[in-house]
Amino acid sequence: MPDNILNTEEKILEAAAQEFIMKGKAGARMQEIADNAGINKALLHYYYRSKDLLFEAVFSTAIRRLLLPRILQVIESETDVFELIRKFTAIYLDVLNNNPNIPFFIIEEINKNPHRMANIFLKSGLPVQKVISLIEEAIEQGKIRPIEPRQIMVNLVSLSVFPFLGRNLMQSVLFSGERKAYDAFLDSRKTEVAEFIIRSIKPH
Amino acid sequence: MPDNILNTEEKILEAAAQEFIMKGKAGARMQEIADNAGINKALLHYYYRSKDLLFEAVFSTAIRRLLLPRILQVIESETDVFELIRKFTAIYLDVLNNNPNIPFFIIEEINKNPHRMANIFLKSGLPVQKVISLIEEAIEQGKIRPIEPRQIMVNLVSLSVFPFLGRNLMQSVLFSGERKAYDAFLDSRKTEVAEFIIRSIKPH
DNA sequence: GTCTATAAATTGATAGAC
DNA sequence: GTCTATCAATTTATAGAC
């Protein structure tokens, strides 16, 4: 079905994603989306009835295509806890590197539409309970110190995602605004984050 | 100078802060701010020329009054690095607990107006360089393992802030949507975060 | 300093031709 | 399906009286 040229629906989705990501839902402009998609405003409403529905389409598409497959793949292909942490952070940070604005996009929707967002994740098949069990097993086996598994999970996500959310600020404040320095910093975190966590949860 | 009644300028700042925090900059309405301040729109423009300038005033005031004093106090009253980390996270998480929407507010503006946000922080007097120096000293003294100081700083902010940004999602996915459970989780992090970091940066 | 009234500019959405 | 033209509503900002 896909020729060498994106169809209109796809072009709109792409342009809309960029706009929503950069300016949030309230700040996004339908005119800007139309311009960047190379069409006009009327066509936006022809394909997606309203700004709200367009946002919803963009959002669920982004999650389904970009985030979930890779998360599932990592979680289901590795059983050793420390290796799981290393692989997960490595791939997660790689995905983020290729889509550095998505975290903001997600966070905005989480905060403006909590239920919709929660439902998408709950229905996504994310093996949350399995990860918790894995961590609990590792604790019982003495591989990990006693710790609430959810603390580890939240910490891992926090350490991975936040540097992208606050990029522009931290790049200015901590790296004199030098883009390359922050890129290198983010790159180093592909291994640093995992080691930081592992060091902290290994028993004495 | 302050009588038993707030002056207009102050009332505006307060109402504007609430509005910006709840709805972000684009979503905030000048009319709503005026209403909540008990005055009318024209007066907003009389005191603060435009929405942009009002936003800037609100934000830099919030940093100066809410964040800076407590950070400075901790930094200047404590020399031990680990104790510094403990006190800092405790107070930081306390501020966040009392203003749980601020992180989103900040992140939104960071991503929409990187330079202005960066400038506000750079001009805020936050003792970034001093913290870096403190960490470097601790590393030289062998109290902390060799690590890029900025990794620690970013990690500390990430671990503190992100659980508030993603609250609605993580509460649903990890805590079956139970508000009290997540509140307890956040509360436990007042000490957990510091210990998590300290464990990870202590030399073997 | 504070108000009412209104201008001026955006912007989401629709009608209707092709 | 795609366009031009335009509506209707919202919202920032200003003018001018008191």
XYZ file of C-alpha atoms (C1' of nucleotides) in Angstrom:
444
model
C 0.000 0.000 0.000
C 2.773 2.535 0.645
C 4.135 3.959 -2.555
C 7.292 5.985 -2.642
C 5.197 8.955 -1.553
C 3.424 9.349 1.747
C -0.307 9.632 1.482
C -2.083 12.659 2.858
C -3.273 10.989 6.008
C 0.281 10.002 6.844
C 1.704 13.403 6.005
C -0.806 15.038 8.328
C 0.031 12.639 11.144
C 3.702 13.427 10.784
C 3.311 17.185 10.621
C 0.842 17.143 13.491
C 3.182 15.082 15.629
C 5.932 17.651 15.140
C 3.649 20.543 15.966
C 2.039 18.976 19.020
C 5.405 17.854 20.301
C 6.949 21.269 19.932
C 4.080 23.393 21.210
C 1.784 21.138 23.162
C -1.890 20.714 22.395
C -3.027 24.223 23.309
C -0.067 25.879 21.612
C -0.251 23.835 18.429
C -1.754 25.583 15.404
C -3.859 23.816 12.808
C -2.577 26.253 10.203
C 1.005 25.331 10.978
C 0.213 21.633 10.757
C -1.465 22.138 7.392
C 1.490 24.147 6.096
C 4.041 21.571 7.180
C 1.960 18.788 5.688
C 1.803 20.702 2.418
C -1.973 20.922 2.421
C -4.566 23.336 3.786
C -6.561 23.595 6.961
C -9.820 22.343 5.505
C -8.226 19.032 4.704
C -7.217 18.518 8.298
C -10.846 18.627 9.277
C -11.756 16.393 6.391
C -9.480 13.617 7.646
C -9.640 14.215 11.389
C -12.799 15.938 12.442
C -11.309 18.210 15.071
C -8.093 19.242 16.732
C -8.893 16.934 19.626
C -9.360 13.909 17.426
C -6.248 14.721 15.450
C -4.308 14.883 18.671
C -5.697 11.559 19.772
C -4.785 9.951 16.467
C -1.264 11.292 16.587
C -0.794 10.204 20.121
C -2.000 6.627 19.936
C -0.145 6.123 16.679
C 3.105 7.340 18.188
C 2.807 4.993 21.135
C 1.791 2.007 19.089
C 4.520 2.393 16.521
C 7.429 3.794 18.435
C 7.305 2.913 22.060
C 5.519 -0.331 22.748
C 7.161 -2.787 20.358
C 10.644 -2.066 21.604
C 9.653 -2.092 25.239
C 7.927 -5.434 24.839
C 10.788 -6.891 22.878
C 13.352 -6.108 25.563
C 11.239 -7.219 28.466
C 10.327 -10.556 26.935
C 13.762 -11.488 25.585
C 15.783 -11.323 28.775
C 15.377 -12.944 32.180
C 18.517 -11.925 34.083
C 17.667 -8.827 36.077
C 20.869 -6.873 35.627
C 21.066 -7.699 31.928
C 17.429 -6.707 31.637
C 18.213 -3.345 33.143
C 21.199 -2.812 30.841
C 19.387 -3.786 27.674
C 16.263 -1.900 28.555
C 17.997 1.375 29.319
C 20.232 1.033 26.256
C 17.367 0.528 23.839
C 15.066 2.934 25.649
C 17.630 5.719 25.545
C 18.260 4.930 21.911
C 14.585 5.290 21.077
C 14.523 8.555 22.985
C 17.575 9.787 21.138
C 15.813 9.252 17.840
C 12.628 10.890 19.101
C 13.799 13.364 21.715
C 10.554 15.297 21.871
C 8.206 12.409 22.484
C 8.569 12.426 26.273
C 7.122 15.909 26.432
C 4.339 14.886 24.139
C 3.470 11.984 26.444
C 3.842 13.902 29.673
C 1.511 16.607 28.435
C -1.176 14.083 27.626
C -0.687 12.278 30.910
C -1.339 15.502 32.747
C -4.235 16.738 30.657
C -5.978 13.459 30.018
C -4.951 11.044 32.750
C -7.603 8.412 32.167
C -7.179 8.049 28.437
C -3.446 7.729 28.859
C -3.679 5.249 31.679
C -6.099 3.105 29.699
C -3.830 3.018 26.675
C -0.985 1.753 28.822
C -3.108 -0.674 30.801
C -4.442 -2.169 27.584
C -1.040 -2.215 25.951
C -0.021 -5.563 27.328
C 2.983 -4.170 29.121
C 4.122 -6.996 31.403
C 4.299 -4.805 34.476
C 3.443 -7.593 36.858
C 6.057 -9.843 35.335
C 8.767 -7.249 35.841
C 7.716 -6.803 39.448
C 7.853 -10.562 39.924
C 11.299 -10.754 38.344
C 12.598 -8.146 40.729
C 10.963 -9.847 43.718
C 12.544 -13.153 42.744
C 15.938 -11.516 42.450
C 15.496 -10.067 45.919
C 14.555 -13.467 47.353
C 17.619 -14.974 45.718
C 19.786 -12.318 47.301
C 20.797 -10.840 43.970
C 19.174 -7.514 44.767
C 18.964 -5.852 48.153
C 15.505 -5.589 49.723
C 13.745 -2.732 47.972
C 10.241 -1.963 46.758
C 10.320 -3.105 43.096
C 8.326 -0.077 41.999
C 11.055 2.195 43.278
C 13.454 0.587 40.834
C 10.994 0.812 37.971
C 10.166 4.450 38.575
C 13.839 5.250 39.000
C 14.732 3.610 35.728
C 12.093 5.514 33.812
C 12.932 8.760 35.585
C 16.650 8.513 34.853
C 15.991 7.640 31.233
C 13.281 10.091 30.328
C 13.895 13.213 32.352
C 17.166 14.278 30.707
C 15.205 14.552 27.470
C 12.305 16.431 29.000
C 14.554 19.022 30.567
C 17.156 18.995 27.861
C 17.046 22.645 26.895
C 17.299 23.795 30.465
C 20.025 21.446 31.612
C 22.020 22.009 28.474
C 22.075 25.708 29.274
C 22.605 25.495 33.002
C 25.046 22.587 33.161
C 26.763 22.639 29.781
C 26.932 26.309 28.846
C 24.357 25.694 26.160
C 26.708 23.501 24.136
C 24.643 21.077 22.153
C 27.412 18.618 21.416
C 28.397 18.418 25.056
C 24.871 17.495 26.047
C 24.616 14.989 23.206
C 27.744 13.314 24.510
C 26.296 13.430 27.996
C 23.112 11.727 26.846
C 25.096 9.166 24.923
C 27.189 8.284 27.955
C 23.993 7.638 29.872
C 23.215 4.639 27.677
C 25.531 2.748 29.994
C 25.797 5.150 32.954
C 22.135 4.886 33.923
C 22.147 1.114 34.091
C 25.350 1.018 36.120
C 24.047 3.726 38.420
C 20.980 1.627 39.160
C 22.788 -1.692 39.448
C 25.347 -0.246 41.868
C 22.523 0.968 44.015
C 20.480 -2.224 44.174
C 23.262 -4.772 44.527
C 23.500 -6.137 48.084
C 26.491 -5.088 50.114
C 5.298 47.399 53.814
C 2.655 44.686 53.587
C -0.571 45.603 55.270
C -3.158 43.007 56.130
C -4.231 43.100 52.484
C -2.203 42.071 49.468
C -1.610 44.807 46.965
C -2.824 44.428 43.416
C 0.517 43.515 41.953
C 0.852 40.669 44.408
C -2.701 39.454 43.921
C -2.097 39.278 40.181
C 1.110 37.328 40.615
C -0.632 34.810 42.816
C -3.651 34.335 40.579
C -1.438 34.137 37.505
C 0.775 31.517 39.097
C -2.248 29.325 39.785
C -3.560 29.722 36.249
C -0.237 29.128 34.495
C 0.512 26.121 36.668
C -2.831 24.514 36.031
C -3.150 25.176 32.327
C 0.283 25.970 30.994
C 1.078 29.191 29.214
C -0.942 28.641 26.078
C -3.920 27.301 27.995
C -3.932 30.053 30.605
C -6.521 32.824 30.145
C -5.950 36.435 31.075
C -9.639 36.750 31.905
C -9.397 33.895 34.377
C -6.358 35.438 36.005
C -8.114 38.770 36.338
C -11.190 37.133 37.838
C -9.205 35.168 40.396
C -7.227 38.261 41.298
C -10.471 40.147 41.836
C -9.688 42.776 39.206
C -10.234 43.154 35.476
C -8.203 42.367 32.389
C -7.155 45.934 31.688
C -5.333 46.070 34.980
C -3.271 43.051 34.091
C -1.901 44.945 31.148
C -1.440 48.028 33.222
C 0.907 46.191 35.609
C 2.461 43.658 33.256
C 2.439 44.776 29.673
C 1.616 41.448 28.072
C 0.869 37.823 28.783
C 4.469 36.980 27.998
C 5.851 39.445 30.490
C 3.367 38.377 33.117
C 4.479 34.826 32.659
C 8.091 35.798 33.014
C 7.365 37.756 36.181
C 5.426 34.898 37.706
C 8.067 32.380 36.975
C 11.160 34.195 38.073
C 9.367 35.265 41.220
C 8.477 31.651 41.961
C 12.098 30.574 41.649
C 13.398 33.433 43.719
C 10.912 32.953 46.526
C 10.199 29.260 46.529
C 13.264 27.431 45.360
C 16.347 29.546 45.769
C 16.188 30.319 49.489
C 15.793 26.700 50.497
C 18.498 25.488 48.138
C 20.932 28.144 49.290
C 20.162 27.437 52.902
C 20.919 23.734 52.550
C 24.048 24.243 50.517
C 25.516 26.781 52.855
C 24.614 25.030 56.099
C 26.024 21.621 55.269
C 29.501 20.543 54.221
C 29.198 16.761 54.211
C 28.274 15.645 50.711
C 26.012 12.778 51.653
C 24.187 14.853 54.214
C 23.864 17.537 51.563
C 22.210 15.069 49.226
C 19.847 13.865 51.945
C 18.767 17.333 52.979
C 18.509 18.558 49.449
C 16.246 15.767 48.224
C 14.124 15.973 51.360
C 13.456 19.673 50.938
C 13.153 19.446 47.176
C 10.576 16.667 47.368
C 8.758 18.616 50.038
C 8.478 21.661 47.788
C 7.251 19.420 44.984
C 4.702 17.822 47.257
C 3.276 21.232 48.046
C 3.340 22.272 44.379
C 2.875 19.066 42.416
C 1.953 20.796 39.166
C 5.003 23.001 38.915
C 7.217 20.433 37.181
C 4.825 20.168 34.278
C 4.532 23.918 34.161
C 8.301 24.243 33.903
C 8.799 21.421 31.430
C 6.156 22.846 29.147
C 7.836 26.213 29.017
C 11.306 24.713 28.662
C 10.170 22.978 25.529
C 8.297 25.914 24.092
C 10.669 28.706 24.961
C 14.064 27.236 25.704
C 16.038 30.460 25.781
C 13.795 32.454 28.063
C 13.577 29.600 30.517
C 17.296 29.068 30.457
C 17.925 32.755 31.037
C 15.577 32.855 33.999
C 17.484 30.023 35.599
C 20.895 31.424 34.705
C 19.950 34.759 36.265
C 18.324 33.136 39.287
C 21.485 32.885 41.340
C 21.209 29.121 41.706
C 24.674 27.994 42.849
C 25.259 25.444 40.104
C 29.002 25.877 39.879
C 29.416 25.595 43.608
C 27.582 22.278 43.688
C 29.806 20.953 40.927
C 32.864 22.030 42.896
C 31.572 20.379 46.053
C 31.135 17.091 44.225
C 34.563 17.339 42.598
C 36.160 17.921 45.979
C 34.396 14.899 47.416
C 35.686 12.802 44.542
C 39.257 14.017 45.096
C 38.933 13.153 48.768
C 37.815 9.653 47.859
C 34.413 10.095 49.446
C 32.655 9.620 46.114
C 33.702 7.293 43.312
C 34.967 8.931 40.147
C 31.899 10.137 38.272
C 30.959 13.130 36.165
C 29.368 15.529 38.707
C 26.658 16.467 36.251
C 25.508 12.860 36.111
C 24.786 13.033 39.813
C 23.022 16.359 39.522
C 20.848 15.292 36.619
C 20.081 12.006 38.362
C 19.032 13.771 41.530
C 16.711 16.118 39.686
C 15.355 13.299 37.521
C 14.591 11.042 40.458
C 12.940 13.895 42.323
C 10.893 15.508 39.605
C 9.820 12.771 37.243
C 7.531 10.904 39.654
C 5.466 14.091 39.808
C 5.441 14.613 36.056
C 4.278 11.098 35.337
C 2.169 10.740 38.418
C -1.163 10.026 36.781
C 0.287 7.339 34.569
C 2.440 5.596 37.149
C -0.297 5.716 39.723
C -2.530 3.823 37.313
C -0.001 1.357 35.974
C 1.948 0.581 39.139
C -0.531 1.268 41.912
C -3.915 0.302 40.443
C -4.845 3.967 40.401
C -4.850 4.220 44.176
C -4.066 7.763 45.133
C -3.106 7.062 48.712
C -0.706 4.344 47.669
C 1.089 6.697 45.323
C 1.144 9.418 47.954
C 2.827 7.001 50.328
C 5.214 6.032 47.554
C 6.145 9.658 46.965
C 6.539 10.205 50.676
C 8.891 7.267 51.032
C 11.063 8.770 48.310
C 11.965 11.654 50.585
C 14.570 9.306 52.007
C 14.670 6.567 49.352
C 15.984 8.827 46.600
C 18.908 10.056 48.646
C 19.872 6.554 49.755
C 19.544 5.283 46.204
C 21.988 7.930 45.019
C 24.409 7.616 47.917
C 24.623 3.835 47.526
C 25.477 4.324 43.912
C 28.203 6.921 44.293
C 29.985 5.585 47.363
C 33.336 4.036 46.463
C 33.629 0.283 46.779
C -5.139 53.027 39.802
C -9.196 51.021 38.325
C -12.981 50.595 35.526
C -16.098 49.729 30.954
C -16.182 49.169 26.302
C -14.156 47.857 22.249
C -10.644 47.203 18.958
C -7.485 43.981 16.682
C -5.777 39.763 15.900
C -5.968 34.669 16.151
C -7.784 30.514 15.225
C -10.784 26.339 14.995
C -14.178 24.993 12.016
C -17.469 25.015 7.900
C -19.587 25.941 3.212
C -19.321 25.192 -1.314
C -16.866 25.111 -5.931
C -14.092 22.030 -8.658
C -9.981 14.686 -2.210
C -8.507 19.190 -2.342
C -9.098 23.855 -2.684
C -10.644 29.089 -1.585
C -13.248 31.942 1.137
C -15.404 32.952 5.241
C -17.749 32.402 9.648
C -18.005 32.410 14.585
C -15.854 32.409 18.629
C -12.190 33.358 21.525
C -8.666 36.151 23.393
C -4.981 39.531 23.838
C -4.531 44.234 24.094
C -5.867 49.229 24.078
C -8.691 53.660 24.505
C -10.688 56.640 27.355
C -13.801 57.937 31.329
C -13.612 58.403 36.304
